[in-house]
Tab-separated table of C-alpha atoms in Angstrom:
chain	number	residue	atom	x	y	z
A	27	MET	CA	273.190	-25.496	-36.824
A	28	ALA	CA	274.227	-22.773	-33.660
A	29	PHE	CA	275.343	-25.614	-31.351
A	30	ALA	CA	276.647	-27.371	-33.575
A	31	ARG	CA	279.559	-24.324	-34.964
A	32	ARG	CA	279.421	-23.639	-31.261
A	33	GLN	CA	280.521	-27.108	-30.148
A	34	TRP	CA	283.306	-27.631	-33.496
A	35	HIS	CA	284.881	-24.110	-32.075
A	36	ARG	CA	285.380	-24.508	-28.736
A	37	SER	CA	287.190	-27.552	-29.948
A	38	PHE	CA	288.718	-26.241	-32.488
A	39	LEU	CA	290.518	-23.892	-29.326
A	40	ARG	CA	291.180	-26.352	-26.726
A	41	THR	CA	292.733	-28.054	-30.212
A	42	THR	CA	294.751	-25.003	-31.254
A	43	PHE	CA	295.363	-23.456	-28.599
A	44	PRO	CA	295.596	-25.947	-25.309
A	45	ALA	CA	296.041	-22.774	-23.361
A	46	PHE	CA	292.172	-21.559	-24.215
A	47	SER	CA	291.335	-24.713	-22.388
A	48	SER	CA	291.636	-22.705	-18.760
A	49	ILE	CA	289.538	-20.045	-19.612
A	50	LEU	CA	286.727	-20.770	-22.579
A	51	PRO	CA	284.535	-22.387	-18.686
A	52	LEU	CA	284.768	-18.773	-17.294
A	53	VAL	CA	284.480	-16.632	-20.277
A	54	ARG	CA	280.513	-15.987	-19.511
A	55	PRO	CA	279.802	-11.819	-18.328
A	56	SER	CA	276.775	-12.543	-18.073
A	57	SER	CA	273.932	-14.665	-18.005
A	58	SER	CA	271.545	-13.570	-20.682
A	59	LEU	CA	274.258	-14.259	-23.150
A	60	ALA	CA	275.512	-17.513	-20.717
A	61	GLY	CA	275.230	-19.767	-24.532
A	62	VAL	CA	277.125	-17.121	-25.967
A	63	ALA	CA	280.975	-18.347	-27.448
A	64	ASN	CA	283.414	-15.931	-26.227
A	65	PRO	CA	285.701	-15.988	-27.878
A	66	ILE	CA	283.521	-15.852	-31.124
A	67	PRO	CA	284.333	-17.238	-34.884
A	68	ALA	CA	284.791	-13.911	-37.754
A	69	SER	CA	286.290	-12.354	-39.897
A	70	PHE	CA	287.857	-8.884	-40.400
A	71	LEU	CA	287.244	-7.954	-44.192
A	72	ARG	CA	287.431	-4.115	-46.194
A	73	GLY	CA	285.482	-3.803	-48.256
A	74	GLY	CA	285.806	-0.594	-50.362
A	75	THR	CA	286.529	2.184	-47.779
A	76	SER	CA	285.542	0.783	-45.107
A	77	LYS	CA	286.908	-2.323	-42.830
A	78	GLY	CA	284.569	-4.443	-40.763
A	79	ILE	CA	284.370	-7.401	-38.621
A	80	PHE	CA	281.755	-9.668	-40.153
A	81	LEU	CA	280.073	-12.702	-38.905
A	82	ASN	CA	278.250	-15.532	-38.769
A	83	ARG	CA	274.136	-15.140	-37.689
A	84	ALA	CA	274.786	-18.538	-36.178
A	85	ASP	CA	277.145	-17.337	-34.280
A	86	LEU	CA	274.919	-15.062	-32.297
A	87	PRO	CA	272.409	-14.903	-30.021
A	88	THR	CA	268.666	-15.577	-32.050
A	89	ASP	CA	267.461	-12.423	-30.618
A	90	PRO	CA	268.863	-9.547	-31.892
A	91	SER	CA	268.583	-7.480	-28.982
A	92	GLN	CA	271.829	-9.182	-27.339
A	93	TRP	CA	274.083	-8.619	-30.229
A	94	ASP	CA	274.428	-4.739	-29.064
A	95	ALA	CA	276.436	-6.054	-25.532
A	96	ILE	CA	278.787	-8.372	-28.028
A	97	PHE	CA	279.742	-5.734	-30.794
A	98	LEU	CA	279.623	-2.949	-28.137
A	99	GLY	CA	282.618	-5.917	-26.934
A	100	ILE	CA	283.947	-6.386	-29.972
A	101	MET	CA	285.061	-3.085	-30.775
A	102	GLY	CA	285.767	-1.400	-27.964
A	103	SER	CA	283.425	0.554	-27.128
A	104	PRO	CA	282.135	2.987	-25.800
A	105	ASP	CA	285.004	5.005	-25.666
A	106	ALA	CA	284.036	8.605	-24.136
A	107	GLN	CA	287.585	9.324	-22.949
A	108	TYR	CA	290.111	8.637	-25.545
A	109	GLY	CA	287.981	7.746	-29.043
A	110	ARG	CA	290.512	5.376	-29.645
A	111	GLN	CA	289.033	2.451	-28.824
A	112	MET	CA	292.157	0.678	-28.119
A	113	ASN	CA	290.177	-2.275	-25.929
A	114	GLY	CA	288.738	-3.645	-29.277
A	115	MET	CA	289.251	-3.835	-33.159
A	116	GLY	CA	287.209	0.021	-33.948
A	117	SER	CA	290.304	2.109	-34.293
A	118	GLY	CA	288.389	5.542	-33.705
A	119	VAL	CA	287.337	6.340	-36.597
A	120	SER	CA	283.972	6.105	-38.048
A	121	SER	CA	284.854	3.656	-40.955
A	122	LEU	CA	286.334	1.118	-39.251
A	123	SER	CA	284.094	0.658	-37.015
A	124	LYS	CA	281.161	-1.515	-38.154
A	125	ILE	CA	279.179	-4.971	-38.118
A	126	CYS	CA	277.987	-6.915	-40.669
A	127	VAL	CA	275.898	-10.097	-39.495
A	128	VAL	CA	275.077	-12.723	-42.346
A	129	GLY	CA	273.177	-15.209	-42.568
A	130	SER	CA	271.232	-17.752	-45.151
A	131	PRO	CA	267.698	-15.803	-45.981
A	132	SER	CA	264.400	-14.660	-43.964
A	133	LEU	CA	260.935	-14.877	-45.391
A	134	GLU	CA	260.874	-11.496	-45.259
A	135	ALA	CA	263.659	-11.065	-47.639
A	136	GLN	CA	262.577	-13.930	-50.078
A	137	LYS	CA	259.481	-11.538	-49.679
A	138	VAL	CA	261.437	-9.268	-52.278
A	139	ALA	CA	262.932	-11.131	-54.730
A	140	SER	CA	261.376	-10.855	-57.969
A	141	ALA	CA	260.766	-14.206	-60.003
A	142	VAL	CA	263.518	-14.299	-61.763
A	143	ALA	CA	266.231	-14.057	-59.573
A	144	GLY	CA	265.711	-14.410	-54.991
A	145	ILE	CA	268.293	-13.952	-52.688
A	146	ASP	CA	270.224	-16.262	-51.742
A	147	VAL	CA	272.178	-14.343	-48.208
A	148	GLU	CA	270.835	-11.307	-45.650
A	149	TYR	CA	273.253	-9.439	-43.294
A	150	THR	CA	272.641	-6.722	-40.465
A	151	PHE	CA	274.298	-3.699	-41.207
A	152	GLY	CA	275.624	-2.368	-37.503
A	153	GLN	CA	277.362	0.962	-37.282
A	154	VAL	CA	279.010	1.142	-34.147
A	155	GLY	CA	279.649	4.607	-32.127
A	156	ILE	CA	283.037	5.619	-30.976
A	157	ARG	CA	282.621	7.470	-28.043
A	158	ASP	CA	278.427	7.072	-26.960
A	159	GLY	CA	278.409	3.752	-27.846
A	160	VAL	CA	275.670	3.596	-29.157
A	161	ILE	CA	275.062	0.932	-32.383
A	162	ASP	CA	272.701	2.589	-35.305
A	163	TYR	CA	271.580	-0.012	-37.077
A	164	SER	CA	269.214	2.422	-39.657
A	165	GLY	CA	270.882	2.353	-42.651
A	166	ASN	CA	273.509	0.871	-44.486
A	167	CYS	CA	277.432	0.708	-45.686
A	168	GLY	CA	277.516	0.855	-49.387
A	169	ASN	CA	281.691	-0.068	-48.903
A	170	LEU	CA	281.015	-3.304	-46.320
A	171	SER	CA	278.204	-4.460	-49.267
A	172	SER	CA	280.607	-5.637	-51.281
A	173	MET	CA	281.753	-7.897	-49.162
A	174	ILE	CA	278.758	-9.625	-48.298
A	175	GLY	CA	278.107	-12.036	-51.192
A	176	VAL	CA	282.488	-13.213	-50.890
A	177	PHE	CA	281.798	-14.271	-46.573
A	178	ALA	CA	278.650	-15.810	-47.735
A	179	VAL	CA	280.026	-17.677	-50.243
A	180	ASP	CA	283.614	-18.601	-47.835
A	181	GLU	CA	281.132	-19.298	-44.842
A	182	GLY	CA	278.907	-21.921	-47.284
A	183	ILE	CA	276.165	-19.487	-46.592
A	184	CYS	CA	275.471	-19.864	-49.610
A	185	THR	CA	276.727	-21.207	-54.046
A	186	PRO	CA	277.039	-18.170	-55.609
A	187	ARG	CA	274.862	-18.168	-58.986
A	188	ILE	CA	277.670	-18.594	-62.207
A	189	SER	CA	276.596	-16.538	-64.459
A	190	GLN	CA	279.868	-16.754	-66.962
A	191	GLN	CA	283.349	-17.496	-67.612
A	192	GLY	CA	285.563	-14.685	-66.880
A	193	PRO	CA	289.413	-14.460	-66.190
A	194	ASN	CA	290.954	-18.321	-67.340
A	195	PRO	CA	290.169	-20.512	-65.424
A	196	ARG	CA	288.055	-17.885	-62.802
A	197	LEU	CA	284.636	-17.736	-63.401
A	198	THR	CA	281.854	-14.551	-63.094
A	199	CYS	CA	279.751	-15.352	-59.734
A	200	THR	CA	276.301	-13.097	-58.496
A	201	VAL	CA	275.587	-13.634	-54.852
A	202	ASN	CA	272.031	-12.162	-54.591
A	203	THR	CA	271.971	-9.619	-51.119
A	204	PHE	CA	269.556	-8.404	-48.955
A	205	ASN	CA	269.684	-6.004	-45.822
A	206	THR	CA	268.070	-5.614	-43.600
A	207	ASN	CA	268.017	-2.487	-42.018
A	208	THR	CA	267.536	-1.038	-45.662
A	209	LYS	CA	264.814	-3.682	-47.098
A	210	LYS	CA	266.620	-3.127	-50.475
A	211	ARG	CA	268.044	-6.214	-52.847
A	212	ILE	CA	272.050	-5.444	-53.881
A	213	ASP	CA	273.669	-7.785	-55.887
A	214	ASN	CA	277.418	-8.925	-55.969
A	215	THR	CA	278.965	-9.805	-58.887
A	216	PHE	CA	283.398	-11.375	-58.541
A	217	LEU	CA	285.580	-13.816	-59.366
A	218	VAL	CA	285.471	-17.413	-58.878
A	219	ALA	CA	287.972	-20.349	-58.766
A	220	GLU	CA	287.061	-23.643	-58.358
A	221	SER	CA	288.846	-25.806	-55.835
A	222	GLY	CA	287.124	-29.897	-55.521
A	223	ASN	CA	283.395	-29.255	-54.930
A	224	ARG	CA	283.405	-25.348	-54.280
A	225	TYR	CA	284.103	-21.737	-54.816
A	226	VAL	CA	286.066	-19.740	-53.569
A	227	PRO	CA	285.819	-16.013	-54.147
A	228	VAL	CA	289.474	-14.377	-55.815
A	229	LEU	CA	289.889	-11.216	-54.570
A	230	ASP	CA	293.307	-10.690	-55.647
A	231	GLY	CA	293.687	-10.217	-59.784
A	232	GLU	CA	295.516	-6.529	-60.522
A	233	GLN	CA	292.051	-6.022	-63.284
A	234	THR	CA	291.584	-2.646	-61.172
A	235	SER	CA	291.704	-0.061	-58.219
A	236	ILE	CA	289.796	2.329	-56.349
A	237	ALA	CA	290.920	5.723	-54.731
A	238	GLY	CA	292.048	5.504	-50.940
A	239	VAL	CA	293.378	1.534	-51.758
A	240	PRO	CA	296.993	1.246	-52.232
A	241	GLY	CA	297.877	-1.094	-55.047
A	242	ARG	CA	295.406	-2.997	-57.812
A	243	ALA	CA	292.560	-6.131	-57.088
A	244	SER	CA	289.420	-7.851	-58.640
A	245	PRO	CA	286.823	-6.352	-59.570
A	246	ILE	CA	283.691	-6.974	-57.175
A	247	LEU	CA	280.359	-4.957	-58.965
A	248	LEU	CA	277.424	-3.799	-56.678
A	249	ASP	CA	274.490	-3.242	-58.137
A	250	PHE	CA	271.553	-1.475	-55.798
A	251	ILE	CA	267.955	-2.594	-56.969
A	252	SER	CA	265.580	-0.329	-56.729
A	253	PRO	CA	267.485	1.629	-53.892
A	254	SER	CA	264.516	4.889	-53.268
A	255	GLY	CA	263.721	5.384	-50.157
A	256	ALA	CA	265.943	3.651	-48.235
A	257	ARG	CA	264.808	5.113	-45.156
A	258	THR	CA	261.601	7.638	-45.978
A	259	GLY	CA	259.970	5.468	-48.569
A	260	GLN	CA	260.628	8.331	-50.980
A	261	LEU	CA	262.846	9.508	-54.131
A	262	LEU	CA	262.681	13.185	-52.054
A	263	PRO	CA	261.118	12.806	-48.603
A	264	THR	CA	259.761	16.596	-49.373
A	265	GLY	CA	258.663	15.919	-52.799
A	266	HIS	CA	260.862	18.915	-53.672
A	267	PRO	CA	264.162	18.404	-55.198
A	268	VAL	CA	265.503	21.922	-53.300
A	269	GLU	CA	264.949	23.199	-49.859
A	270	SER	CA	265.505	25.832	-48.292
A	271	VAL	CA	266.752	25.486	-43.809
A	272	GLN	CA	267.395	28.129	-41.485
A	273	ILE	CA	269.685	27.680	-38.793
A	274	SER	CA	271.484	30.104	-36.017
A	275	LEU	CA	274.857	30.504	-35.698
A	276	LEU	CA	277.421	29.864	-33.082
A	277	PRO	CA	277.676	32.788	-30.642
A	278	ASP	CA	275.874	35.686	-32.001
A	279	SER	CA	272.736	33.032	-32.953
A	280	ARG	CA	272.739	35.365	-36.660
A	281	GLN	CA	270.052	33.317	-38.890
A	282	VAL	CA	271.621	31.810	-41.679
A	283	THR	CA	269.396	30.097	-45.423
A	284	LEU	CA	271.531	27.843	-47.035
A	285	PRO	CA	269.692	25.729	-49.964
A	286	VAL	CA	269.617	21.483	-49.651
A	287	SER	CA	268.699	18.805	-51.459
A	288	LEU	CA	266.809	15.774	-49.682
A	289	VAL	CA	267.642	12.751	-51.287
A	290	ASP	CA	267.060	9.137	-50.420
A	291	ALA	CA	268.601	6.312	-52.390
A	292	THR	CA	271.075	3.754	-50.846
A	293	ASN	CA	270.511	6.268	-47.748
A	294	PRO	CA	269.412	8.807	-47.296
A	295	THR	CA	272.219	11.884	-47.212
A	296	VAL	CA	271.703	15.829	-47.020
A	297	PHE	CA	272.871	17.022	-50.187
A	298	THR	CA	273.979	21.158	-50.266
A	299	SER	CA	276.687	23.890	-51.935
A	300	ASP	CA	279.725	24.764	-51.557
A	301	ARG	CA	278.193	28.350	-52.526
A	302	GLY	CA	275.151	28.084	-49.814
A	303	LEU	CA	278.283	27.169	-47.455
A	304	ARG	CA	280.283	30.182	-48.498
A	305	SER	CA	277.825	32.501	-47.770
A	306	ALA	CA	276.932	31.078	-44.781
A	307	LEU	CA	280.264	31.585	-43.125
A	308	GLY	CA	280.914	34.814	-45.134
A	309	ILE	CA	284.369	33.503	-46.971
A	310	PRO	CA	283.941	34.777	-50.603
A	311	ASP	CA	283.735	33.109	-53.208
A	312	ASP	CA	287.402	33.829	-54.484
A	313	ASP	CA	289.230	32.605	-51.518
A	314	ALA	CA	290.874	29.576	-50.062
A	315	ALA	CA	289.325	26.131	-50.139
A	316	ILE	CA	287.247	25.895	-47.067
A	317	ASP	CA	288.481	24.015	-43.880
A	318	TYR	CA	285.995	21.167	-43.386
A	319	GLY	CA	288.293	20.338	-39.786
A	320	ASP	CA	287.717	23.805	-38.490
A	321	ARG	CA	284.982	23.586	-35.809
A	322	GLY	CA	283.170	26.622	-37.290
A	323	VAL	CA	282.313	24.717	-40.614
A	324	VAL	CA	281.359	21.146	-39.100
A	325	ASP	CA	279.757	22.582	-36.175
A	326	VAL	CA	277.418	24.631	-39.393
A	327	LEU	CA	277.632	21.120	-41.279
A	328	GLU	CA	275.890	19.489	-38.427
A	329	ARG	CA	272.697	21.926	-37.746
A	330	VAL	CA	272.291	21.855	-41.561
A	331	ARG	CA	272.752	17.844	-41.189
A	332	GLN	CA	269.545	18.135	-38.515
A	333	ALA	CA	267.637	20.816	-39.875
A	334	GLY	CA	267.308	17.753	-43.389
A	335	ALA	CA	266.460	15.175	-41.104
A	336	ARG	CA	263.130	16.620	-39.544
A	337	LEU	CA	262.419	17.645	-42.592
A	338	MET	CA	262.528	14.038	-44.282
A	339	GLY	CA	261.561	13.063	-40.936
A	340	LEU	CA	264.077	10.784	-39.588
A	341	ASP	CA	265.545	11.587	-36.047
A	342	PRO	CA	268.334	14.691	-35.762
A	343	LEU	CA	269.946	13.647	-33.369
A	344	ALA	CA	270.882	10.074	-34.929
A	345	GLN	CA	274.123	11.184	-36.317
A	346	ALA	CA	274.457	7.996	-38.982
A	347	GLN	CA	271.315	9.110	-41.337
A	348	PRO	CA	271.091	10.836	-42.830
A	349	LYS	CA	274.357	12.169	-43.562
A	350	VAL	CA	275.562	15.989	-45.152
A	351	ALA	CA	277.903	16.525	-48.378
A	352	VAL	CA	278.792	19.617	-49.890
A	353	LEU	CA	278.685	19.605	-53.821
A	354	LYS	CA	280.824	21.948	-55.787
A	355	PRO	CA	281.791	22.266	-59.947
A	356	PRO	CA	285.264	20.727	-60.548
A	357	PRO	CA	287.919	23.527	-61.458
A	358	PRO	CA	288.020	23.963	-65.103
A	359	ASP	CA	291.741	22.222	-64.482
A	360	ASP	CA	290.027	18.654	-63.857
A	361	ALA	CA	289.133	16.701	-66.705
A	362	ASP	CA	288.509	13.454	-64.672
A	363	ALA	CA	286.139	14.517	-62.299
A	364	ASP	CA	282.135	15.765	-63.023
A	365	ILE	CA	281.625	17.301	-58.774
A	366	VAL	CA	282.799	17.760	-56.314
A	367	ILE	CA	282.262	16.487	-53.084
A	368	HIS	CA	282.975	16.894	-49.412
A	369	ALA	CA	281.066	14.421	-47.160
A	370	PHE	CA	281.056	13.612	-43.323
A	371	SER	CA	280.053	10.723	-41.862
A	372	MET	CA	279.484	10.699	-37.753
A	373	GLY	CA	280.848	13.976	-37.962
A	374	VAL	CA	283.903	14.028	-39.139
A	375	LEU	CA	284.767	14.523	-43.114
A	376	HIS	CA	284.877	11.082	-44.301
A	377	ARG	CA	288.857	10.305	-45.996
A	378	ALA	CA	286.787	9.831	-49.426
A	379	VAL	CA	283.046	9.574	-49.377
A	380	PRO	CA	280.607	7.205	-48.037
A	381	MET	CA	279.840	4.565	-50.676
A	382	THR	CA	275.610	5.443	-49.807
A	383	VAL	CA	276.445	9.118	-49.960
A	384	GLY	CA	278.437	8.641	-53.629
A	385	LEU	CA	275.587	6.184	-54.850
A	386	CYS	CA	272.805	8.846	-53.517
A	387	LEU	CA	274.523	11.619	-55.195
A	388	GLY	CA	275.545	8.974	-59.465
A	389	VAL	CA	270.846	8.827	-58.415
A	390	ALA	CA	270.535	12.882	-57.623
A	391	ALA	CA	272.727	14.236	-60.525
A	392	ARG	CA	270.077	12.756	-62.883
A	393	VAL	CA	266.466	13.840	-60.670
A	394	PRO	CA	265.881	17.642	-62.752
A	395	HIS	CA	266.646	20.514	-60.138
A	396	THR	CA	268.766	18.913	-57.639
A	397	LEU	CA	271.633	20.957	-56.567
A	398	ALA	CA	273.557	17.511	-57.857
A	399	TRP	CA	271.756	17.885	-61.024
A	400	ASP	CA	272.412	21.383	-61.467
A	401	THR	CA	275.840	21.147	-60.293
A	402	VAL	CA	276.417	18.524	-63.019
A	403	GLY	CA	274.289	20.695	-65.589
A	404	GLY	CA	271.935	18.575	-66.516
A	405	ARG	CA	274.365	16.336	-68.482
A	406	GLN	CA	273.439	12.962	-66.470
A	407	ASP	CA	269.815	13.363	-67.212
A	408	SER	CA	270.220	13.530	-71.324
A	409	ASP	CA	272.997	10.989	-71.353
A	410	ALA	CA	271.356	8.072	-69.222
A	411	GLY	CA	274.462	5.747	-70.092
A	412	LYS	CA	277.258	7.836	-68.437
A	413	LEU	CA	278.553	7.333	-64.932
A	414	LEU	CA	278.743	10.166	-62.628
A	415	ARG	CA	282.199	10.951	-61.588
A	416	ILE	CA	282.773	11.730	-58.332
A	417	ARG	CA	285.787	13.637	-56.973
A	418	HIS	CA	286.157	12.854	-53.331
A	419	PRO	CA	289.327	14.495	-50.754
A	420	SER	CA	291.463	10.385	-52.271
A	421	GLY	CA	290.365	10.481	-55.880
A	422	VAL	CA	287.461	10.010	-58.353
A	423	VAL	CA	284.874	7.213	-58.310
A	424	GLU	CA	282.281	6.121	-60.573
A	425	VAL	CA	278.750	5.787	-59.905
A	426	GLY	CA	275.998	5.038	-62.364
A	427	ALA	CA	271.944	4.779	-62.069
A	428	GLU	CA	269.386	3.515	-64.481
A	429	LEU	CA	266.237	5.392	-64.299
A	430	SER	CA	263.010	4.499	-65.844
A	431	SER	CA	261.610	6.947	-68.140
A	432	GLY	CA	259.506	8.039	-65.481
A	433	GLY	CA	261.424	9.178	-63.515
A	434	GLU	CA	261.556	5.410	-61.332
A	435	VAL	CA	264.876	4.092	-60.073
A	436	MET	CA	266.099	1.458	-61.283
A	437	SER	CA	269.164	-0.088	-60.031
A	438	ALA	CA	272.714	2.592	-58.802
A	439	ARG	CA	275.792	0.688	-59.736
A	440	VAL	CA	279.535	0.583	-58.304
A	441	MET	CA	282.687	-1.064	-58.410
A	442	ARG	CA	284.712	-1.927	-55.424
A	443	THR	CA	286.991	-3.979	-54.412
A	444	GLY	CA	288.125	-5.608	-51.231
A	445	ARG	CA	290.234	-7.561	-48.967
A	446	ARG	CA	289.985	-10.597	-46.398
A	447	LEU	CA	292.651	-9.604	-44.145
A	448	MET	CA	291.660	-11.765	-40.985
A	449	LYS	CA	290.027	-15.236	-39.848
A	450	GLY	CA	290.111	-16.387	-36.672
A	451	VAL	CA	288.206	-15.501	-33.280
A	452	VAL	CA	287.477	-12.349	-31.369
A	453	TRP	CA	286.979	-11.236	-27.850
A	454	TRP	CA	283.808	-9.694	-26.966
């Protein structure tokens, strides 16, 4: 199948772009990748507040250890001098330096399938480093997870499960996906329209909107099944809702202690509090907002993140996981939010919130005595059906979490939107 796709691809290029005929035999950068087309078929998609390159696994080497060179070439990494990825599809921003590889489910994926619903498609997410060229496969991207089902249906990798009648003449379908990074199942539910003997995902409706993206679009429901312990195997890796971490402040190496909640749901996250950060930085509570672009603040939060990573048993030098976020209550005049978050991704303040961090926060707010639970006053624990309204730098997102009577996290949910931006070929 992969050989047939490559043959079709080369024929398509020669027919559509005759000038390619003269260069196709020349694009073989290394003997180990000699069988891989360059360029290769790709889609450029927006999922939530992230954008990324989506690739069909059939177009890549069967050995994943050979993927890195291809991904770095696609994104234009490493760009140690400028950090802009001008030679590739990246834009020098972590939320745009992402790749998803999608294919038919493996035996491993089928093992996690329930007796009721199996796995339709699996995917691997890669966070491509901008300056260092390191590709991190340790976690998942919640935003791009929303477009896995759409891409799989577009590519003919799977057939969607039609669940109910949607807005006429559209149908609602579900694609059950398996993320190989976290070994977790994420169900995608979205609208489709019948077109001949196939279904076509519908993304351009105007039913909903999300903060950070202009306009309205069709809703995509993400349901993370049993999201606890995505990296560490436990919801609370240390067994405690709150820990204390001690870090050294520059330039005098003064020791300060901050409270943290270490929570692993969808992706591991180190949560600290606005009050704790202010205390460490010597900023009075009634002063102006913390400047999260200040290098001193960024340095402190990175030290907190690394300290939390050690307690969670994770690599403190891997910037992609865990992430770090600061929590505080909304001001009294903000009736639209339950909690305020400033989250960092790859050492930079996220312009919205990484969706896995938002989902992790939704779960944490339901776990008694975590910083999130304390910040919302324990209200989430007493109202099982209530969505948590999270204020981030671009607006508000609502997330939900379902826990059993014994405290087991059954699922975490969020609504996203997406858009097809480009389908064609990409050079690496």
